[in-house]
Coordinates of C-alpha atoms and ligand atoms in Angstrom, one line a residue:
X1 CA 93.0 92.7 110.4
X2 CA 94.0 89.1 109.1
X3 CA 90.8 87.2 108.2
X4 CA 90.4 84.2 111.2
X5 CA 89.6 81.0 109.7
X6 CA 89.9 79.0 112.6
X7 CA 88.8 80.1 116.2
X8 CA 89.2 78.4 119.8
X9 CA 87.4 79.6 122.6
X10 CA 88.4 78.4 125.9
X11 CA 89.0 74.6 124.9
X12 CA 88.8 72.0 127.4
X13 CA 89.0 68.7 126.7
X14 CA 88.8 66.0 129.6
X15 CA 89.0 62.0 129.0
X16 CA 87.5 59.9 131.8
X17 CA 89.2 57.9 134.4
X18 CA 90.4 54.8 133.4
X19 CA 90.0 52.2 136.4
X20 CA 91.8 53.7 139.6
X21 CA 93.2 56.9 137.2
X22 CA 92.3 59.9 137.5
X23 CA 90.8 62.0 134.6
X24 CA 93.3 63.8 132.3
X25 CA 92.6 67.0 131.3
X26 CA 94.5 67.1 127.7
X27 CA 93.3 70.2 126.4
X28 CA 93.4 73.1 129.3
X29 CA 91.4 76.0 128.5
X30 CA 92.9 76.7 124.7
X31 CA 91.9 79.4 122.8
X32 CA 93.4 80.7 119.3
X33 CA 93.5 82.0 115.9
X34 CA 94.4 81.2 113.1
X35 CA 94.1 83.0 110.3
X36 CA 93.1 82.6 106.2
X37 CA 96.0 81.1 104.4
X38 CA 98.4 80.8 107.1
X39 CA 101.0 77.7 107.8
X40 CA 100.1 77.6 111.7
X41 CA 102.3 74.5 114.1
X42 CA 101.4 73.4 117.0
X43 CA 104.5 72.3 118.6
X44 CA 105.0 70.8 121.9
X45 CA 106.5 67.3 123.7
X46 CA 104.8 64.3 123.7
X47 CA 101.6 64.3 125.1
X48 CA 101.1 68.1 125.5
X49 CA 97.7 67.7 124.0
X50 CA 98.4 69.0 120.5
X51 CA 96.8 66.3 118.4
X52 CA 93.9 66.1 120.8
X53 CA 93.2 70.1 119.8
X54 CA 93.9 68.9 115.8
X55 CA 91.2 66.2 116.6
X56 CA 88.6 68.6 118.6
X57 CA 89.2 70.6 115.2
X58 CA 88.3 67.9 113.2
X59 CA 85.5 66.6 114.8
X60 CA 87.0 63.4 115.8
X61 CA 86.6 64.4 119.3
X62 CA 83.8 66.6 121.2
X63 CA 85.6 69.7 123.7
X64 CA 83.9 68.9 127.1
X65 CA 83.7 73.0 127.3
X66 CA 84.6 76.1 124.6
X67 CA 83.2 76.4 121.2
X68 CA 85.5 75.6 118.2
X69 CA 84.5 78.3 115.1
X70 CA 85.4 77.5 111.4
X71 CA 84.4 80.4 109.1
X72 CA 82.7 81.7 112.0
X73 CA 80.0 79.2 112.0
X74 CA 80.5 77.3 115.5
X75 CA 81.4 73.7 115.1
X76 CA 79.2 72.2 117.8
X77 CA 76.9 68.9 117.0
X78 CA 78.5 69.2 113.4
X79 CA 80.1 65.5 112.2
X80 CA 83.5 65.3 111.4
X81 CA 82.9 64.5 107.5
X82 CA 80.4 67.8 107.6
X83 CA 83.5 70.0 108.6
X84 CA 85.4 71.6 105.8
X85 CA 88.6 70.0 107.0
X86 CA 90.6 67.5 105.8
X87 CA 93.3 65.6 107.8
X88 CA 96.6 63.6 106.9
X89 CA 98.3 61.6 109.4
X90 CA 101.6 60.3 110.1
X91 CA 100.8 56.9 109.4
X92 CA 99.1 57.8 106.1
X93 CA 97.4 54.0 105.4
X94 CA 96.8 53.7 101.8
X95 CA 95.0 51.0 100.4
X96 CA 97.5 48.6 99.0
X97 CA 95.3 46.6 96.5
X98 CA 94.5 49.9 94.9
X99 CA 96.8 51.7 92.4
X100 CA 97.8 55.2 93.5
X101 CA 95.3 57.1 91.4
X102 CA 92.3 54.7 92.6
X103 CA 93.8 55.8 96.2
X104 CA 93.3 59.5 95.2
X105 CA 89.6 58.9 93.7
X106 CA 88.0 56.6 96.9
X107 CA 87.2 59.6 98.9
X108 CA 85.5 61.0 96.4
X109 CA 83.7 58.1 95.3
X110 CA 82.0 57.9 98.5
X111 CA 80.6 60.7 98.0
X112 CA 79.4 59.4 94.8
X113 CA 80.9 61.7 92.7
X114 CA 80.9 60.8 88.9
X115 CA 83.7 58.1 88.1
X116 CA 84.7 60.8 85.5
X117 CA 84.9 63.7 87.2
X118 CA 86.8 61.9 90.1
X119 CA 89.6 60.9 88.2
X120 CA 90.0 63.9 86.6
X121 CA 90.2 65.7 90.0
X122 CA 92.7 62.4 91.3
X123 CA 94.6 63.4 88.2
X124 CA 94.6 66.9 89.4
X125 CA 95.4 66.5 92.5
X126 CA 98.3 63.8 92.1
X127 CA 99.6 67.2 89.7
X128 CA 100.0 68.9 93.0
X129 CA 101.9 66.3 94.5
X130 CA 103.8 66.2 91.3
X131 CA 103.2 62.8 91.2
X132 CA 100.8 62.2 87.9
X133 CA 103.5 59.4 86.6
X134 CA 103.0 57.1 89.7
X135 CA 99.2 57.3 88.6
X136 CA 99.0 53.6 88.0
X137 CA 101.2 52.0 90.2
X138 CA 100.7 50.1 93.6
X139 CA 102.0 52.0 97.1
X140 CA 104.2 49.5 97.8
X141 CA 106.2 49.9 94.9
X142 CA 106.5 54.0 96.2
X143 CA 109.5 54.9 98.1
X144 CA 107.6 56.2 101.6
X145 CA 108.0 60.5 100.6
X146 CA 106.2 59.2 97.3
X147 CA 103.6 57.8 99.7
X148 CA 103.2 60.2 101.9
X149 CA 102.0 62.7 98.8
X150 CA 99.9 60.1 97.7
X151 CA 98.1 60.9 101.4
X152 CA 98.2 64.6 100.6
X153 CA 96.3 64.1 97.4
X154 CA 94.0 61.7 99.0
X155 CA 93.3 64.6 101.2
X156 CA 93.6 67.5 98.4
X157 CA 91.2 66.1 96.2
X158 CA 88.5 66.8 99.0
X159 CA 89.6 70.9 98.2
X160 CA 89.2 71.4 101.8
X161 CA 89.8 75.0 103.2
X162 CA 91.5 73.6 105.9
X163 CA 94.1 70.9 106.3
X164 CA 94.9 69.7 109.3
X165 CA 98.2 67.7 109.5
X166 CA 99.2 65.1 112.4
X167 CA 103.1 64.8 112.2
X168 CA 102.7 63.9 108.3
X169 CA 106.3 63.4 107.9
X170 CA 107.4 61.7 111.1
X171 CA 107.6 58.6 109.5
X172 CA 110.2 59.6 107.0
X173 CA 113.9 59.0 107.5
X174 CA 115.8 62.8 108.2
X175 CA 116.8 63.7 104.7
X176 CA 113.1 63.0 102.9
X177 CA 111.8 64.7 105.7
X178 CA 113.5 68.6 104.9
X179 CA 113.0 68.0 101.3
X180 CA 109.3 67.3 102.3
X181 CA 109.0 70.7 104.4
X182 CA 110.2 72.5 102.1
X183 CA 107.9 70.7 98.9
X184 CA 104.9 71.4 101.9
X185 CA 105.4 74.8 102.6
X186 CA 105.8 75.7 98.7
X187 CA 102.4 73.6 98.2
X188 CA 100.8 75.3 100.9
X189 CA 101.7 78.8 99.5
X190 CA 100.7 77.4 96.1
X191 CA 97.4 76.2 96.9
X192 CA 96.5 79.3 99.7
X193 CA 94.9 76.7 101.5
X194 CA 94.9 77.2 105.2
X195 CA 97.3 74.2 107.3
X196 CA 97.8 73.4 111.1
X197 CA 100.6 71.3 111.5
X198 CA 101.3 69.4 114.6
X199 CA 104.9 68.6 115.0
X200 CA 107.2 67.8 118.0
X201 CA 110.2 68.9 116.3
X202 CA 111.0 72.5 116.2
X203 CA 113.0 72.8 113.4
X204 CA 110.1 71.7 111.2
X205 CA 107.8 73.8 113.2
X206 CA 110.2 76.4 112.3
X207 CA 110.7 75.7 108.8
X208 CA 107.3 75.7 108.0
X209 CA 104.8 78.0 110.0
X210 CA 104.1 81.3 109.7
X211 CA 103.1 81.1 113.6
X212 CA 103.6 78.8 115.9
X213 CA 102.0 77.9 119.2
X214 CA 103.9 75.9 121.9
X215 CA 101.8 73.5 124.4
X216 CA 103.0 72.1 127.1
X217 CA 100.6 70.2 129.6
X218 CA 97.2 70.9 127.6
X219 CA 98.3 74.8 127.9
X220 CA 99.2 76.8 125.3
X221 CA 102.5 79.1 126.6
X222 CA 103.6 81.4 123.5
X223 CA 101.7 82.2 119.8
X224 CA 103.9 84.1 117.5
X225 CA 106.0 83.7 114.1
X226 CA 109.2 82.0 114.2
X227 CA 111.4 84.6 115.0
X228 CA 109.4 85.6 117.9
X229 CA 109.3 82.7 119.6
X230 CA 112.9 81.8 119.1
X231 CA 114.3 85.9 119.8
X232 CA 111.8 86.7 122.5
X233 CA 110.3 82.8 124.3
X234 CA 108.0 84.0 126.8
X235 CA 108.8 81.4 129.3
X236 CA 111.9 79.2 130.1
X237 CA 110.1 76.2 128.5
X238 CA 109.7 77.9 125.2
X239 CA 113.7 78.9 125.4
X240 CA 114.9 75.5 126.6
X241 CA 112.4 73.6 123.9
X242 CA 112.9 75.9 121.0
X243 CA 116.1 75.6 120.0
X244 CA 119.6 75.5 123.1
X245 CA 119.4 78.2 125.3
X246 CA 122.3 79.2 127.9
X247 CA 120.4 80.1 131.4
X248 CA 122.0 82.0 134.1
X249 CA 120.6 82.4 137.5
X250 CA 120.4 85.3 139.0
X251 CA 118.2 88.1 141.2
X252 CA 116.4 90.9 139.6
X253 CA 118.4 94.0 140.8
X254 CA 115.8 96.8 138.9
X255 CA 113.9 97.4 135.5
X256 CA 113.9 100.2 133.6
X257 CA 111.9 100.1 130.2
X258 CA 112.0 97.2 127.8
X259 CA 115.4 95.9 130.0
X260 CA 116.3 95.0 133.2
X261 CA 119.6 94.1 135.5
X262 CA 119.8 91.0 137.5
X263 CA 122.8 90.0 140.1
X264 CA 124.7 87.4 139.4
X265 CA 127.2 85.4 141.1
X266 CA 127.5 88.2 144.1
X267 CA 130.0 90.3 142.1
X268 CA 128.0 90.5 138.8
X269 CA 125.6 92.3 137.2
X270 CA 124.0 91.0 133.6
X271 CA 122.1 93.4 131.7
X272 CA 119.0 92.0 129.5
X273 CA 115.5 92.4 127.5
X274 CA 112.8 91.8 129.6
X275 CA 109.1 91.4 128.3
X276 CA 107.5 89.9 131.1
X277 CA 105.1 92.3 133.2
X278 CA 104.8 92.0 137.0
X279 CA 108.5 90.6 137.7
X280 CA 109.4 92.6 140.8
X281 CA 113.0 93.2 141.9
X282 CA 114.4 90.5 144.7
X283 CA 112.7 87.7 143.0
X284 CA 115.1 84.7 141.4
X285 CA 115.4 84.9 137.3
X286 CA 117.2 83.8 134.7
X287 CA 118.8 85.7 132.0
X288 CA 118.7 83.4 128.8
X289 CA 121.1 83.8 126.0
X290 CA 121.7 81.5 123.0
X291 CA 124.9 80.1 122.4
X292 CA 125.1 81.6 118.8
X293 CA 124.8 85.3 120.1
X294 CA 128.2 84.7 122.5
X295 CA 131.3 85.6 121.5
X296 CA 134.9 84.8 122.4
X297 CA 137.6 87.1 122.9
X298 CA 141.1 86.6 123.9
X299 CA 141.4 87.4 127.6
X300 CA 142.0 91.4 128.7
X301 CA 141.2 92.7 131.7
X302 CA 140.9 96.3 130.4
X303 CA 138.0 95.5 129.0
X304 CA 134.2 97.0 131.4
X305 CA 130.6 95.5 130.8
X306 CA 129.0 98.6 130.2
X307 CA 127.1 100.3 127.2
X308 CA 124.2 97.6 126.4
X309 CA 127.1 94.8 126.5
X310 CA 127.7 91.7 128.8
X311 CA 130.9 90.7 129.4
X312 CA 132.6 88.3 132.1
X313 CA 135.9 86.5 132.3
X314 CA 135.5 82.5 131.5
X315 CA 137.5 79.2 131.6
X316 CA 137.4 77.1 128.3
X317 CA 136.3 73.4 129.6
X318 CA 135.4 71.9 126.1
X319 CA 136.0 72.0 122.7
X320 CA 133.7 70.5 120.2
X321 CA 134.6 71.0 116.5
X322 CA 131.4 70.1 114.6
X323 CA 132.2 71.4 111.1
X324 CA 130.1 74.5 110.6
X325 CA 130.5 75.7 113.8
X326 CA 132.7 74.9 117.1
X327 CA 130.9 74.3 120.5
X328 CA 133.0 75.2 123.4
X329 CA 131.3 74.3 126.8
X330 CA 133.2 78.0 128.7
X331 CA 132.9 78.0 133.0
X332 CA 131.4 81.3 134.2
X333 CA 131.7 82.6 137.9
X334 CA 131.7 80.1 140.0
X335 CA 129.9 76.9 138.4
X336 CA 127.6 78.2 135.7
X337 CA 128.8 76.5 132.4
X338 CA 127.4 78.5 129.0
X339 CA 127.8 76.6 125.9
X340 CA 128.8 79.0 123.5
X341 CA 128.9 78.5 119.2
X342 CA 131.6 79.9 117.3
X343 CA 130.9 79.7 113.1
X344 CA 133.7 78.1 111.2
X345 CA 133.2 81.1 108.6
X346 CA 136.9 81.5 108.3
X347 CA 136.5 85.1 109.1
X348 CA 137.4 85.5 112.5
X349 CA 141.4 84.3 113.8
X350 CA 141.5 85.2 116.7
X351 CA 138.3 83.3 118.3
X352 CA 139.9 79.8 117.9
X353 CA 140.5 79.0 122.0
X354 CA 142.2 76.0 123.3
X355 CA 140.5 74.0 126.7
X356 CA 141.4 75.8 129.7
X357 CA 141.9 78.9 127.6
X358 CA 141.1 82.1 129.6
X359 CA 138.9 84.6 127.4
X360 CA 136.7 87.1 127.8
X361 CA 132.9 86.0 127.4
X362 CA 130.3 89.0 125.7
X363 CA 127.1 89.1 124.3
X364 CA 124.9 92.3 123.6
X365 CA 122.0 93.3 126.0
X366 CA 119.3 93.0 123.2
X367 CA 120.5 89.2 122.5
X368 CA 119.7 88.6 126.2
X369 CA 116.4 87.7 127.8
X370 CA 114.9 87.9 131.6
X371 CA 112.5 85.2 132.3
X372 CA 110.7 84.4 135.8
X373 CA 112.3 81.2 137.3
Ligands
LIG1 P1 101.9 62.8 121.1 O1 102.8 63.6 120.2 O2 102.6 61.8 121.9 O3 100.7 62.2 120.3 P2 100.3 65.0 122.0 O4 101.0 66.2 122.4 O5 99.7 65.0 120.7 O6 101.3 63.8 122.2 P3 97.8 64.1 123.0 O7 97.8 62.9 122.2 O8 96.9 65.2 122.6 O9 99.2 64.7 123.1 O10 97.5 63.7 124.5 C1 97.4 64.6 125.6 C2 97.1 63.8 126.9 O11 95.8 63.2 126.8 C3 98.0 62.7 127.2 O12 98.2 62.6 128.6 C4 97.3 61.4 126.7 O13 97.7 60.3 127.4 C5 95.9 61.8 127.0 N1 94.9 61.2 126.0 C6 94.9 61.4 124.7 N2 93.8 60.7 124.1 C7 93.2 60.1 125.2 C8 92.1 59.2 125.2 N3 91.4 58.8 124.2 N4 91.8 58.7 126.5 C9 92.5 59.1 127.6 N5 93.5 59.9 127.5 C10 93.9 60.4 126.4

């Protein structure tokens, strides 16, 4: 069993009413684990209450019900600066009258350690940053990655257990910010130290994290490493916010084990993975399938579904040549449009289709997913 570090039990967190408003319940009844060591993002859209659980976590905020455990020690009535957390935000405020080093040391000097031994821990912690040159200069004269690992040290040199991180990188422009996940995750690896992320953007979250949960609405719908999440979403929020999804509506026909058959279009029948319990047959699904597990194939009407494999006869409607791969937008019975992504390895000829191509569509059973509408 993975040693928990962090625990939430049943988290709610309500603000009042503002004037006529009513009040919003941010945090929903969240409970989690995250574990010693572990890269854990919480990912969801704006306003699903992931920085409001980063701030419960760190004491900024009080939960208005649930207990939050650190080391196992509940949290309750303890101050924010009392908690062995440390937290970076997005807009990472340095002071810019100080140098970078005397940026590093301020935290500790509040805490009145020695002048000597704070610099040499500053010194330390600007190593880990692999920053120890900038030492002396002014923020302002940092380009704004440089800055933002001034505000890790800042928060390093604290050796917190925990680091909790609010969109640290948002700031940055696109290419900083991958060379910055990938500098992160190697720190956090490095250092052992435990990290919850809060990101809105799922390629970082899936970069970065060993798990990941997805909010939406103060609730949290899926916990699992990357792959998880991405192969097997739980809901169709998770598929449609984690990465593109292709969804086709349909009825659940039967289930039999780990897969299930659904009707679609009258004439059809699509075969898929199903993990959901309780779906009962005659209710409306969706089978979702990614547009990287389809494949092309010149048109032959020989060809049967059958033997774990999807197939069904399509109309090419778009073309989209995008350099690694090429996105064709392919009609499906009678309206449903799948978008469908072809690499541009160079290995396969034959899957190169013009607009209003006819081809056979197929994708593999275990590439496909049954969620409740
Ligand atoms: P963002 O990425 O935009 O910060 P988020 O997912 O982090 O979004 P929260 O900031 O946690 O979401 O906000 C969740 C909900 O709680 C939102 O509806 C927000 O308006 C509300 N909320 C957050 N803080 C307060 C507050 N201090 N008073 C009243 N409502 C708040």
């Amino acid at each position: 069993m993975a040693d928990v570090k962090v625990e939430l039990i049943n988290i709610v967190k309500e603000f009042p009413a503002r004037r006529d408003d009513v009040p919003v319940r941010a945090v929903d009844n969240v409970s989690m684990e995250i574990y010693n060591g572990e890269f854990f993002a919480m990912l969801g859209p704006s306003g699903c209450g992931k920085t409001t659980t980063l701030r419960l976590i760190a004491g900024f905020e009080q939960p208005t019900s649930g207990q939050i455990l650190i080391d196992g020690q509940a949290m309750q009535g303890i101050p924010a600066f009392q908690r062995p957390v440390n937290t970076v935000f997005q807009d990472y405020a340095l002071f810019p009258h100080m140098t970078v080093l005397q940026n590093v040391m301020f935290g500790l000097q509040m805490e009145n350690v020695a002048r000597r031994e704070a610099r040499d821990r500053a010194m330390n912690a600007l190593e880990m940053v692999r920053l120890p040159k900038a030492a002396n200069r002014k923020p302002n004269e940092l380009s704004g990655g440089m800055q933002q690992r001034v505000a890790l040290a800042r928060a390093l040199v604290k050796e917190p257990s925990v680091l909790l991180l609010d969109e640290p990188l948002g700031a940055l422009d696109l290419k900083l910010r991958r060379e910055m996940q990938f500098e992160l995750k190697a720190m956090q690896q490095e250092l052992g130290i435990t990290f919850i992320y809060v990101t809105h953007d799922q390629e970082e979250a899936l970069t970065m994290a060993n798990r990941i949960a997805v909010m939406e609405g103060g609730h949290v719908l899926q916990i699992g490493r990357p792959e998880e999440i991405y192969e097997s979403p739980a809901t169709r929020f998770v598929a449609d916010f984690i990465g593109e999804t292709n969804f086709l509506q349909g009825e659940l026909v039967q289930v039999s084990g780990d897969s299930g058959q659904v009707s679609f279009d009258d004439d059809c029948t699509l075969e898929a993975m199903i993990d959901i319990p309780n779906l009962q047959p005659g209710q409306p699904v969706s089978v979702a399938v990614r547009p990287e597990k389809i494949r092309l194939q010149p048109y032959d009407p020989t060809k049967q579904p059958g033997n774990g494999l999807n197939l069904l006869q399509g109309h090419v409607q778009q073309k989209h040549y995008i350099g690694t791969d090429t996105r064709y937008i392919v009609r499906v019975g009678k309206n449903a449009d799948l978008i469908v992504r072809v690499q541009n390895d160079g290995t396969d000829r034959l899957a190169d289709f013009k607009t209003r191509d006819v081809v056979n569509v197929v994708w593999e059973r275990d590439n496909a997913r049954i969620l409740a509408e």
